[in-house]
């Protein structure tokens, strides 16, 4: 056998895409790695975000490259024209959207994954076992049964779509996959809150059920779904002949991080015979923090949970995940026999269930490896502490806002998201957000709450600390004063410590 391998190696010609000089390639690769590590280690030395200059943007309108370019020149273009103008979520001052900061450990794991170039659609190889181990870990964390199934996907938007499809298949039966949703499918109705992420509406659209079939229920003063109103709407729909089949709860709403009453919703869904899904894009990983986990009481009763490891889990993009209580229903929603997917008793085509039986993708990257490295290297205790600290920093920002007469808090601080504004009109606050982003000091985002434009700070990055919060507040006050013509006023952060 070894002789066959040696003869095969000797027969290799120069037609492959491998480097002609491996030593030269190795030296450049080491330089790339060193400079990338330097960029993360010294991230505070650069702006959070930079606007892309016109001449840089114009470079990326060039024609298809027909001829080869030296790798060093390609890397130089990346270093000069791509890396400096990235989103900025590696920086501790990035607080705009719920983007994780990633880690150097995750970056290395992504490199190792690329070296393996494994396709995790199916077959019998160790990368799939790594993914299955993480499914086991998620079962344990969320107290799901051993029959539960799980799958890595691009993100929670995809995981939520898949949950809608599993719930649809469960409601209509397997034949709906052959014949379409038919008249029964046209009567299906789903429910979520008015604060839910827009991907839920999109999922209903893509699933062929239509966005009108999604009932958006009012929220209470804490921005949680009104359970009594939900119950009433379900009764109304049943009365007129509709078929309620799905409730989507939020564990961390997009605007302010509110968590619905999961226990009450689980009880209602059991009573009504409705699939109970939890969109826990970032909030579900609060399960890792003993301090925050009680906020998720009832999530263990869900039929399915969607979450992102690339948010609070700090795994590099992308690493979404879907967990389904009834693994067989999950499989029935996606599995499809095909000759090229035949399972054998032995060899590379052995093993079951393959990941392609649980989702729409046959070609799947090794997302599980960077998640496995992150969980193994840091442990859930440390990751849970990082999650709890981001919430403590949000409370620190809340205290800064409440202590400053020129600022106004616009929503309760539930987890790690703070919505506030400079005491001026919406137009000024809109300019403040852009000013702060373009300054490179910080990168908040914005939203609208009760008709008011809000500056939104989502604290997710494990590198963020009090100094970054103070810098954001000072920048908002400085640009607010300029925009409102009030002049600059010296501000000093109160000596409040984050526990």
Short mmCIF file of C-alpha atoms in Angstrom, two decimals:
data_model
loop_
_atom_site.label_atom_id
_atom_site.label_comp_id
_atom_site.label_asym_id
_atom_site.label_seq_id
_atom_site.Cartn_x
_atom_site.Cartn_y
_atom_site.Cartn_z
CA UNK A 1 0.00 0.00 0.00
CA UNK A 2 2.79 2.44 0.90
CA UNK A 3 4.48 1.67 -2.41
CA UNK A 4 1.33 2.56 -4.31
CA UNK A 5 1.17 5.87 -2.48
CA UNK A 6 4.86 6.62 -3.19
CA UNK A 7 4.45 5.82 -6.88
CA UNK A 8 1.40 8.06 -7.06
CA UNK A 9 3.30 10.91 -5.43
CA UNK A 10 6.19 10.49 -7.84
CA UNK A 11 3.85 10.71 -10.80
CA UNK A 12 2.51 14.12 -9.83
CA UNK A 13 3.22 16.71 -12.50
CA UNK A 14 3.45 20.46 -12.24
CA UNK A 15 -0.19 20.91 -13.24
CA UNK A 16 -1.58 21.21 -9.71
CA UNK A 17 -2.32 24.49 -7.96
CA UNK A 18 0.09 23.74 -5.14
CA UNK A 19 3.06 26.13 -4.65
CA UNK A 20 6.12 25.53 -6.82
CA UNK A 21 8.32 26.49 -3.86
CA UNK A 22 6.87 25.30 -0.58
CA UNK A 23 9.54 27.07 1.51
CA UNK A 24 8.77 30.40 -0.11
CA UNK A 25 5.07 29.81 0.40
CA UNK A 26 5.63 28.83 4.04
CA UNK A 27 7.55 32.03 4.74
CA UNK A 28 4.78 34.19 3.26
CA UNK A 29 2.13 32.19 5.10
CA UNK A 30 3.95 32.74 8.40
CA UNK A 31 4.12 36.44 7.65
CA UNK A 32 0.37 36.53 6.93
CA UNK A 33 -0.36 34.76 10.19
CA UNK A 34 1.99 36.98 12.21
CA UNK A 35 0.50 40.16 10.77
CA UNK A 36 -3.04 38.95 11.34
CA UNK A 37 -2.23 38.12 14.96
CA UNK A 38 -0.59 41.55 15.34
CA UNK A 39 -3.75 43.15 13.98
CA UNK A 40 -5.89 41.46 16.63
CA UNK A 41 -3.41 42.03 19.45
CA UNK A 42 -3.10 45.74 18.62
CA UNK A 43 -6.70 46.31 17.57
CA UNK A 44 -7.11 49.37 19.82
CA UNK A 45 -4.43 51.19 17.84
CA UNK A 46 -6.72 51.53 14.82
CA UNK A 47 -10.17 53.06 14.26
CA UNK A 48 -13.23 50.90 14.84
CA UNK A 49 -14.42 51.55 11.27
CA UNK A 50 -13.24 53.55 8.26
CA UNK A 51 -15.24 54.79 5.34
CA UNK A 52 -14.02 53.27 2.05
CA UNK A 53 -12.25 55.88 -0.14
CA UNK A 54 -13.51 56.16 -3.71
CA UNK A 55 -10.18 55.11 -5.21
CA UNK A 56 -10.07 51.96 -3.07
CA UNK A 57 -13.62 51.04 -3.98
CA UNK A 58 -12.82 51.61 -7.66
CA UNK A 59 -10.07 48.97 -7.54
CA UNK A 60 -12.75 46.37 -6.99
CA UNK A 61 -14.50 47.17 -10.25
CA UNK A 62 -11.65 45.64 -12.27
CA UNK A 63 -12.19 42.93 -14.88
CA UNK A 64 -11.92 39.20 -14.24
CA UNK A 65 -8.22 38.32 -13.68
CA UNK A 66 -7.19 36.18 -16.64
CA UNK A 67 -3.51 35.92 -15.81
CA UNK A 68 -1.83 34.78 -12.62
CA UNK A 69 -0.69 37.27 -9.97
CA UNK A 70 2.05 36.63 -7.46
CA UNK A 71 0.56 35.63 -4.09
CA UNK A 72 2.60 38.29 -2.29
CA UNK A 73 1.03 40.97 -4.50
CA UNK A 74 -2.48 39.62 -3.83
CA UNK A 75 -1.77 39.68 -0.11
CA UNK A 76 -0.45 43.22 -0.38
CA UNK A 77 -3.71 44.32 -1.99
CA UNK A 78 -5.65 42.62 0.79
CA UNK A 79 -3.53 44.33 3.47
CA UNK A 80 -3.86 47.77 1.91
CA UNK A 81 -7.37 47.71 0.46
CA UNK A 82 -9.48 45.14 2.30
CA UNK A 83 -8.38 44.69 5.91
CA UNK A 84 -8.39 48.40 6.88
CA UNK A 85 -12.01 48.80 5.73
CA UNK A 86 -13.65 45.77 7.35
CA UNK A 87 -16.80 45.91 9.47
CA UNK A 88 -14.80 46.53 12.63
CA UNK A 89 -16.48 44.05 14.97
CA UNK A 90 -13.09 42.74 16.10
CA UNK A 91 -12.60 46.15 17.76
CA UNK A 92 -13.87 46.60 21.34
CA UNK A 93 -15.51 49.88 20.32
CA UNK A 94 -17.86 48.09 17.94
CA UNK A 95 -21.32 48.19 19.55
CA UNK A 96 -23.52 48.64 16.55
CA UNK A 97 -25.06 45.26 15.87
CA UNK A 98 -25.00 41.95 17.70
CA UNK A 99 -21.73 40.80 16.15
CA UNK A 100 -19.28 38.71 18.12
CA UNK A 101 -15.65 39.78 18.31
CA UNK A 102 -14.18 36.43 17.33
CA UNK A 103 -10.99 35.09 18.90
CA UNK A 104 -7.46 34.28 17.78
CA UNK A 105 -8.20 30.66 18.74
CA UNK A 106 -11.20 30.58 16.41
CA UNK A 107 -9.12 32.10 13.64
CA UNK A 108 -6.56 29.31 13.92
CA UNK A 109 -9.31 26.70 13.92
CA UNK A 110 -10.74 28.21 10.74
CA UNK A 111 -7.29 27.89 9.16
CA UNK A 112 -7.09 24.23 10.20
CA UNK A 113 -10.57 23.63 8.83
CA UNK A 114 -9.60 25.15 5.49
CA UNK A 115 -6.56 22.87 5.39
CA UNK A 116 -8.78 19.80 5.75
CA UNK A 117 -11.27 21.17 3.20
CA UNK A 118 -13.89 18.75 4.52
CA UNK A 119 -17.42 18.59 3.14
CA UNK A 120 -19.78 17.87 6.03
CA UNK A 121 -22.79 16.95 3.92
CA UNK A 122 -22.35 13.32 4.87
CA UNK A 123 -20.23 10.14 4.76
CA UNK A 124 -18.10 8.63 7.48
CA UNK A 125 -15.31 10.94 8.55
CA UNK A 126 -14.20 12.54 11.79
CA UNK A 127 -15.29 16.17 11.11
CA UNK A 128 -18.90 14.97 11.22
CA UNK A 129 -18.22 13.36 14.60
CA UNK A 130 -16.96 16.73 15.84
CA UNK A 131 -20.25 18.31 14.79
CA UNK A 132 -22.18 15.48 16.45
CA UNK A 133 -20.28 16.07 19.67
CA UNK A 134 -21.39 19.68 19.73
CA UNK A 135 -24.97 18.54 19.09
CA UNK A 136 -24.58 16.32 22.16
CA UNK A 137 -23.28 19.26 24.19
CA UNK A 138 -26.20 21.45 23.13
CA UNK A 139 -28.65 18.69 24.05
CA UNK A 140 -27.15 18.64 27.52
CA UNK A 141 -27.06 22.42 27.96
CA UNK A 142 -30.70 22.86 26.97
CA UNK A 143 -31.93 19.66 28.67
CA UNK A 144 -33.16 18.16 25.40
CA UNK A 145 -33.62 14.38 25.03
CA UNK A 146 -31.01 12.12 23.40
CA UNK A 147 -33.31 11.77 20.39
CA UNK A 148 -32.91 15.49 19.65
CA UNK A 149 -31.02 16.51 16.52
CA UNK A 150 -28.90 19.51 15.66
CA UNK A 151 -27.18 21.09 12.69
CA UNK A 152 -24.74 23.89 11.95
CA UNK A 153 -26.01 26.46 9.44
CA UNK A 154 -24.94 29.91 8.29
CA UNK A 155 -26.85 31.77 11.00
CA UNK A 156 -30.10 32.05 12.91
CA UNK A 157 -31.96 33.45 9.90
CA UNK A 158 -31.40 30.09 8.19
CA UNK A 159 -32.06 28.17 11.41
CA UNK A 160 -35.38 29.97 11.88
CA UNK A 161 -36.37 29.18 8.28
CA UNK A 162 -35.55 25.53 8.85
CA UNK A 163 -37.60 25.50 12.05
CA UNK A 164 -40.58 26.89 10.11
CA UNK A 165 -40.11 24.12 7.54
CA UNK A 166 -39.92 21.41 10.21
CA UNK A 167 -43.04 22.79 11.91
CA UNK A 168 -44.81 23.01 8.53
CA UNK A 169 -43.92 19.41 7.69
CA UNK A 170 -45.07 18.29 11.14
CA UNK A 171 -48.42 20.07 10.69
CA UNK A 172 -49.15 18.93 7.13
CA UNK A 173 -47.50 15.52 7.04
CA UNK A 174 -44.78 14.09 4.81
CA UNK A 175 -46.94 14.11 1.67
CA UNK A 176 -46.87 17.92 1.61
CA UNK A 177 -43.23 17.65 0.50
CA UNK A 178 -44.42 15.92 -2.68
CA UNK A 179 -47.72 17.63 -3.37
CA UNK A 180 -47.16 21.10 -1.93
CA UNK A 181 -48.92 22.80 0.94
CA UNK A 182 -52.37 22.65 -0.72
CA UNK A 183 -55.54 23.94 0.86
CA UNK A 184 -54.53 22.86 4.35
CA UNK A 185 -51.25 24.76 4.07
CA UNK A 186 -53.08 27.90 3.02
CA UNK A 187 -54.87 27.83 6.39
CA UNK A 188 -51.73 27.57 8.54
CA UNK A 189 -51.02 30.53 10.83
CA UNK A 190 -47.94 31.32 12.89
CA UNK A 191 -47.40 33.78 15.73
CA UNK A 192 -44.60 35.95 17.01
CA UNK A 193 -44.26 39.35 18.65
CA UNK A 194 -44.03 42.73 16.99
CA UNK A 195 -40.48 42.91 18.39
CA UNK A 196 -39.35 39.69 16.67
CA UNK A 197 -36.61 39.69 14.05
CA UNK A 198 -37.69 40.30 10.46
CA UNK A 199 -36.25 36.96 9.37
CA UNK A 200 -39.37 35.28 10.79
CA UNK A 201 -41.54 37.02 8.20
CA UNK A 202 -39.02 36.14 5.52
CA UNK A 203 -39.09 32.50 6.61
CA UNK A 204 -42.88 32.41 6.21
CA UNK A 205 -42.47 33.87 2.74
CA UNK A 206 -39.79 31.40 1.64
CA UNK A 207 -41.74 28.49 3.14
CA UNK A 208 -44.62 29.33 0.80
CA UNK A 209 -47.01 30.24 3.61
CA UNK A 210 -46.95 34.00 3.01
CA UNK A 211 -46.15 36.80 5.39
CA UNK A 212 -49.86 37.46 6.00
CA UNK A 213 -50.02 34.08 7.74
CA UNK A 214 -47.70 35.42 10.45
CA UNK A 215 -49.62 37.16 13.24
CA UNK A 216 -47.50 39.78 14.98
CA UNK A 217 -48.73 40.08 18.53
CA UNK A 218 -48.45 43.21 20.67
CA UNK A 219 -45.82 43.40 23.38
CA UNK A 220 -46.06 44.46 27.01
CA UNK A 221 -44.22 47.28 28.76
CA UNK A 222 -41.08 45.11 28.89
CA UNK A 223 -41.25 44.47 25.11
CA UNK A 224 -42.22 40.81 25.64
CA UNK A 225 -44.99 39.14 23.70
CA UNK A 226 -48.41 39.62 25.33
CA UNK A 227 -49.35 36.02 26.14
CA UNK A 228 -53.03 36.86 26.78
CA UNK A 229 -53.25 38.63 23.42
CA UNK A 230 -51.58 35.65 21.76
CA UNK A 231 -54.07 33.25 23.30
CA UNK A 232 -56.96 35.43 22.13
CA UNK A 233 -55.61 35.63 18.56
CA UNK A 234 -55.18 31.85 18.39
CA UNK A 235 -58.81 31.43 19.51
CA UNK A 236 -60.02 33.91 16.90
CA UNK A 237 -58.08 32.15 14.13
CA UNK A 238 -59.40 28.73 15.10
CA UNK A 239 -62.93 30.10 15.19
CA UNK A 240 -62.79 31.25 11.57
CA UNK A 241 -61.14 28.07 10.29
CA UNK A 242 -57.41 28.79 10.35
CA UNK A 243 -54.93 26.23 11.66
CA UNK A 244 -52.40 27.64 14.15
CA UNK A 245 -49.21 25.60 13.85
CA UNK A 246 -46.25 27.62 15.14
CA UNK A 247 -45.31 30.13 17.85
CA UNK A 248 -41.89 31.81 17.59
CA UNK A 249 -40.63 33.26 20.86
CA UNK A 250 -37.69 35.63 21.18
CA UNK A 251 -34.82 35.03 23.58
CA UNK A 252 -33.17 38.41 23.12
CA UNK A 253 -35.09 40.70 20.77
CA UNK A 254 -33.15 42.53 18.12
CA UNK A 255 -33.95 46.04 19.35
CA UNK A 256 -33.50 45.82 23.12
CA UNK A 257 -32.71 42.21 24.03
CA UNK A 258 -36.05 41.34 25.65
CA UNK A 259 -36.79 37.70 26.46
CA UNK A 260 -40.36 36.48 26.09
CA UNK A 261 -42.03 34.51 28.90
CA UNK A 262 -40.82 31.17 27.57
CA UNK A 263 -42.43 29.07 30.27
CA UNK A 264 -45.88 30.56 29.71
CA UNK A 265 -45.52 30.23 25.94
CA UNK A 266 -44.45 26.59 26.25
CA UNK A 267 -47.52 25.85 28.35
CA UNK A 268 -49.81 27.59 25.86
CA UNK A 269 -48.28 25.70 22.93
CA UNK A 270 -48.66 22.35 24.68
CA UNK A 271 -52.27 23.18 25.45
CA UNK A 272 -52.98 24.20 21.85
CA UNK A 273 -50.89 21.52 20.14
CA UNK A 274 -48.65 24.10 18.44
CA UNK A 275 -44.94 23.86 17.60
CA UNK A 276 -42.95 26.06 20.01
CA UNK A 277 -39.79 27.53 18.50
CA UNK A 278 -37.34 29.89 20.22
CA UNK A 279 -35.32 32.41 18.22
CA UNK A 280 -32.33 32.66 20.53
CA UNK A 281 -29.91 34.19 18.02
CA UNK A 282 -27.72 35.61 20.76
CA UNK A 283 -29.78 35.30 23.93
CA UNK A 284 -29.96 31.50 24.03
CA UNK A 285 -26.28 31.32 24.96
CA UNK A 286 -27.13 33.06 28.24
CA UNK A 287 -27.63 29.43 29.27
CA UNK A 288 -23.83 29.38 29.79
CA UNK A 289 -24.06 31.95 32.61
CA UNK A 290 -25.48 30.79 35.98
CA UNK A 291 -26.40 34.42 36.61
CA UNK A 292 -28.40 34.81 33.38
CA UNK A 293 -29.66 31.27 32.71
CA UNK A 294 -32.80 31.72 34.89
CA UNK A 295 -33.98 34.36 32.39
CA UNK A 296 -34.36 31.50 29.90
CA UNK A 297 -36.63 29.43 32.14
CA UNK A 298 -38.85 27.39 29.82
CA UNK A 299 -36.44 27.20 26.88
CA UNK A 300 -35.88 23.54 27.72
CA UNK A 301 -39.54 22.95 26.77
CA UNK A 302 -39.13 24.28 23.22
CA UNK A 303 -39.62 22.07 20.17
CA UNK A 304 -36.70 23.81 18.48
CA UNK A 305 -34.10 26.45 19.27
CA UNK A 306 -32.08 28.62 16.85
CA UNK A 307 -28.87 30.31 17.96
CA UNK A 308 -25.59 31.76 16.74
CA UNK A 309 -22.22 30.78 18.15
CA UNK A 310 -20.74 33.73 16.24
CA UNK A 311 -22.46 36.21 18.55
CA UNK A 312 -22.12 35.71 22.30
CA UNK A 313 -20.12 32.53 21.68
CA UNK A 314 -17.32 34.62 20.07
CA UNK A 315 -16.81 32.05 17.29
CA UNK A 316 -15.65 33.64 13.99
CA UNK A 317 -18.36 34.03 11.36
CA UNK A 318 -20.34 32.08 10.45
CA UNK A 319 -21.63 29.50 12.92
CA UNK A 320 -25.41 29.32 13.30
CA UNK A 321 -27.13 26.32 14.84
CA UNK A 322 -30.54 24.64 14.98
CA UNK A 323 -31.54 22.22 17.74
CA UNK A 324 -34.73 20.16 17.31
CA UNK A 325 -36.34 18.15 20.10
CA UNK A 326 -37.79 15.44 17.85
CA UNK A 327 -34.93 14.31 15.64
CA UNK A 328 -37.16 12.11 13.50
CA UNK A 329 -39.49 14.99 12.62
CA UNK A 330 -36.41 17.02 11.77
CA UNK A 331 -35.18 14.29 9.43
CA UNK A 332 -38.58 13.83 7.81
CA UNK A 333 -38.63 17.52 6.87
CA UNK A 334 -35.44 17.33 4.80
CA UNK A 335 -34.22 13.79 4.06
CA UNK A 336 -34.47 12.77 0.42
CA UNK A 337 -33.25 9.48 -1.08
CA UNK A 338 -30.86 9.69 -4.03
CA UNK A 339 -28.53 7.17 -5.62
CA UNK A 340 -25.47 9.32 -5.03
CA UNK A 341 -26.39 9.57 -1.32
CA UNK A 342 -26.75 5.81 -0.82
CA UNK A 343 -25.56 4.60 2.58
CA UNK A 344 -23.32 1.55 2.73
CA UNK A 345 -22.52 -0.86 5.54
CA UNK A 346 -18.81 -0.06 5.35
CA UNK A 347 -16.37 2.31 3.70
CA UNK A 348 -16.57 6.09 3.33
CA UNK A 349 -20.28 5.98 2.46
CA UNK A 350 -21.18 4.37 5.81
CA UNK A 351 -22.87 6.04 8.72
CA UNK A 352 -26.22 7.65 9.44
CA UNK A 353 -27.91 10.07 9.93
CA UNK A 354 -25.97 12.30 7.53
CA UNK A 355 -26.18 16.08 8.03
CA UNK A 356 -27.71 16.50 4.56
CA UNK A 357 -30.74 14.61 5.96
CA UNK A 358 -31.34 17.47 8.38
CA UNK A 359 -31.12 20.55 6.18
CA UNK A 360 -31.07 21.86 2.62
CA UNK A 361 -27.30 21.83 2.11
CA UNK A 362 -25.29 18.94 0.74
CA UNK A 363 -22.12 21.02 0.49
CA UNK A 364 -21.33 22.13 4.03
CA UNK A 365 -18.16 23.58 5.53
CA UNK A 366 -16.55 22.50 8.79
CA UNK A 367 -18.17 25.24 10.92
CA UNK A 368 -18.15 22.91 13.88
CA UNK A 369 -14.34 22.93 14.24
CA UNK A 370 -13.98 26.60 15.23
CA UNK A 371 -16.90 26.17 17.63
CA UNK A 372 -15.34 22.99 19.06
CA UNK A 373 -11.99 24.76 19.51
CA UNK A 374 -13.70 27.70 21.22
CA UNK A 375 -15.72 25.56 23.62
CA UNK A 376 -12.81 23.25 24.41
CA UNK A 377 -10.19 26.00 24.79
CA UNK A 378 -12.17 28.44 26.93
CA UNK A 379 -14.80 26.21 28.52
CA UNK A 380 -18.42 27.13 29.07
CA UNK A 381 -17.71 28.65 32.50
CA UNK A 382 -15.39 31.27 31.06
CA UNK A 383 -17.63 31.96 28.08
CA UNK A 384 -20.57 32.34 30.45
CA UNK A 385 -18.58 34.85 32.50
CA UNK A 386 -17.83 36.86 29.33
CA UNK A 387 -21.54 36.89 28.51
CA UNK A 388 -22.46 38.04 32.01
CA UNK A 389 -19.83 40.77 31.87
CA UNK A 390 -21.27 42.19 28.63
CA UNK A 391 -24.57 42.57 30.48
CA UNK A 392 -22.77 44.25 33.38
CA UNK A 393 -21.19 46.68 30.92
CA UNK A 394 -24.64 47.44 29.54
CA UNK A 395 -25.77 48.31 33.04
CA UNK A 396 -22.70 50.54 33.36
CA UNK A 397 -23.68 52.34 30.16
CA UNK A 398 -27.23 52.63 31.48
CA UNK A 399 -25.88 54.30 34.63
CA UNK A 400 -23.84 56.73 32.52
CA UNK A 401 -26.92 57.65 30.50
CA UNK A 402 -29.12 58.11 33.57
CA UNK A 403 -26.47 60.27 35.23
CA UNK A 404 -26.15 62.61 32.22
CA UNK A 405 -28.95 65.22 31.81
CA UNK A 406 -28.21 65.56 28.07
CA UNK A 407 -28.94 61.88 27.46
CA UNK A 408 -32.20 59.94 27.66
CA UNK A 409 -32.74 56.19 28.17
CA UNK A 410 -35.40 54.91 25.77
CA UNK A 411 -35.92 51.29 26.86
CA UNK A 412 -35.25 48.98 29.80
CA UNK A 413 -31.87 47.30 29.72
CA UNK A 414 -32.62 43.57 29.70
CA UNK A 415 -29.34 42.01 28.68
CA UNK A 416 -26.53 43.67 26.74
CA UNK A 417 -28.35 46.24 24.59
CA UNK A 418 -28.81 49.89 25.57
CA UNK A 419 -31.07 52.23 23.59
CA UNK A 420 -30.72 55.93 24.34
CA UNK A 421 -30.56 59.31 22.65
CA UNK A 422 -29.10 62.75 22.92
CA UNK A 423 -31.83 65.15 24.06
CA UNK A 424 -32.46 66.62 20.65
CA UNK A 425 -34.61 65.79 17.64
CA UNK A 426 -34.32 62.65 15.51
CA UNK A 427 -32.37 64.41 12.76
CA UNK A 428 -29.61 65.42 15.17
CA UNK A 429 -29.43 61.95 16.71
CA UNK A 430 -29.21 60.39 13.26
CA UNK A 431 -26.23 62.64 12.48
CA UNK A 432 -24.64 61.81 15.84
CA UNK A 433 -24.63 58.10 15.02
CA UNK A 434 -22.95 58.71 11.65
CA UNK A 435 -20.48 61.18 13.24
CA UNK A 436 -19.44 58.69 15.91
CA UNK A 437 -19.03 55.89 13.35
CA UNK A 438 -16.96 58.05 10.99
CA UNK A 439 -14.77 59.28 13.85
CA UNK A 440 -13.51 55.73 14.39
CA UNK A 441 -14.04 56.11 18.15
CA UNK A 442 -16.98 53.73 18.39
CA UNK A 443 -19.61 52.15 16.16
CA UNK A 444 -23.12 52.23 17.60
CA UNK A 445 -26.17 51.49 15.45
CA UNK A 446 -29.69 52.86 15.57
CA UNK A 447 -33.30 51.77 15.78
CA UNK A 448 -36.74 53.28 16.31
CA UNK A 449 -38.61 52.77 19.58
CA UNK A 450 -42.13 54.10 20.10
CA UNK A 451 -41.61 56.45 17.17
CA UNK A 452 -38.32 57.84 18.49
CA UNK A 453 -34.95 57.47 16.80
CA UNK A 454 -32.60 55.67 19.23
CA UNK A 455 -28.85 55.26 19.45
CA UNK A 456 -28.39 51.54 20.02
CA UNK A 457 -25.34 50.06 21.71
CA UNK A 458 -25.10 46.26 21.59
CA UNK A 459 -22.22 45.12 23.78
CA UNK A 460 -21.06 41.72 22.55
CA UNK A 461 -17.30 41.84 22.06
CA UNK A 462 -15.31 40.13 24.82
CA UNK A 463 -12.63 42.84 24.48
CA UNK A 464 -14.95 45.72 25.39
CA UNK A 465 -14.46 47.35 28.79
CA UNK A 466 -15.48 50.48 30.71
CA UNK A 467 -13.05 52.68 28.80
CA UNK A 468 -14.84 51.83 25.55
CA UNK A 469 -18.20 52.66 27.12
CA UNK A 470 -16.83 55.99 28.36
CA UNK A 471 -15.43 56.75 24.91
CA UNK A 472 -18.84 56.13 23.33
CA UNK A 473 -20.61 58.40 25.82
CA UNK A 474 -18.03 61.17 25.40
CA UNK A 475 -18.28 60.96 21.62
CA UNK A 476 -22.09 61.14 21.68
CA UNK A 477 -21.96 64.16 23.96
CA UNK A 478 -19.30 65.90 21.88
CA UNK A 479 -21.02 65.40 18.54
CA UNK A 480 -24.41 66.11 20.09
CA UNK A 481 -23.16 69.44 21.37
CA UNK A 482 -21.72 70.32 17.99
CA UNK A 483 -24.85 69.33 16.11
CA UNK A 484 -27.18 71.15 18.48
CA UNK A 485 -25.01 74.25 18.69
CA UNK A 486 -24.60 73.94 22.44
CA UNK A 487 -20.82 74.06 22.45
CA UNK A 488 -18.49 71.53 24.03
CA UNK A 489 -18.82 70.71 27.73
CA UNK A 490 -16.25 68.71 29.65
CA UNK A 491 -17.64 65.42 30.94
CA UNK A 492 -16.15 63.01 33.41
CA UNK A 493 -17.22 59.43 33.83
CA UNK A 494 -18.36 58.58 37.37
CA UNK A 495 -16.17 56.02 39.15
CA UNK A 496 -18.52 53.05 38.70
CA UNK A 497 -16.94 49.61 38.57
CA UNK A 498 -18.25 46.67 36.57
CA UNK A 499 -18.45 43.48 38.59
#
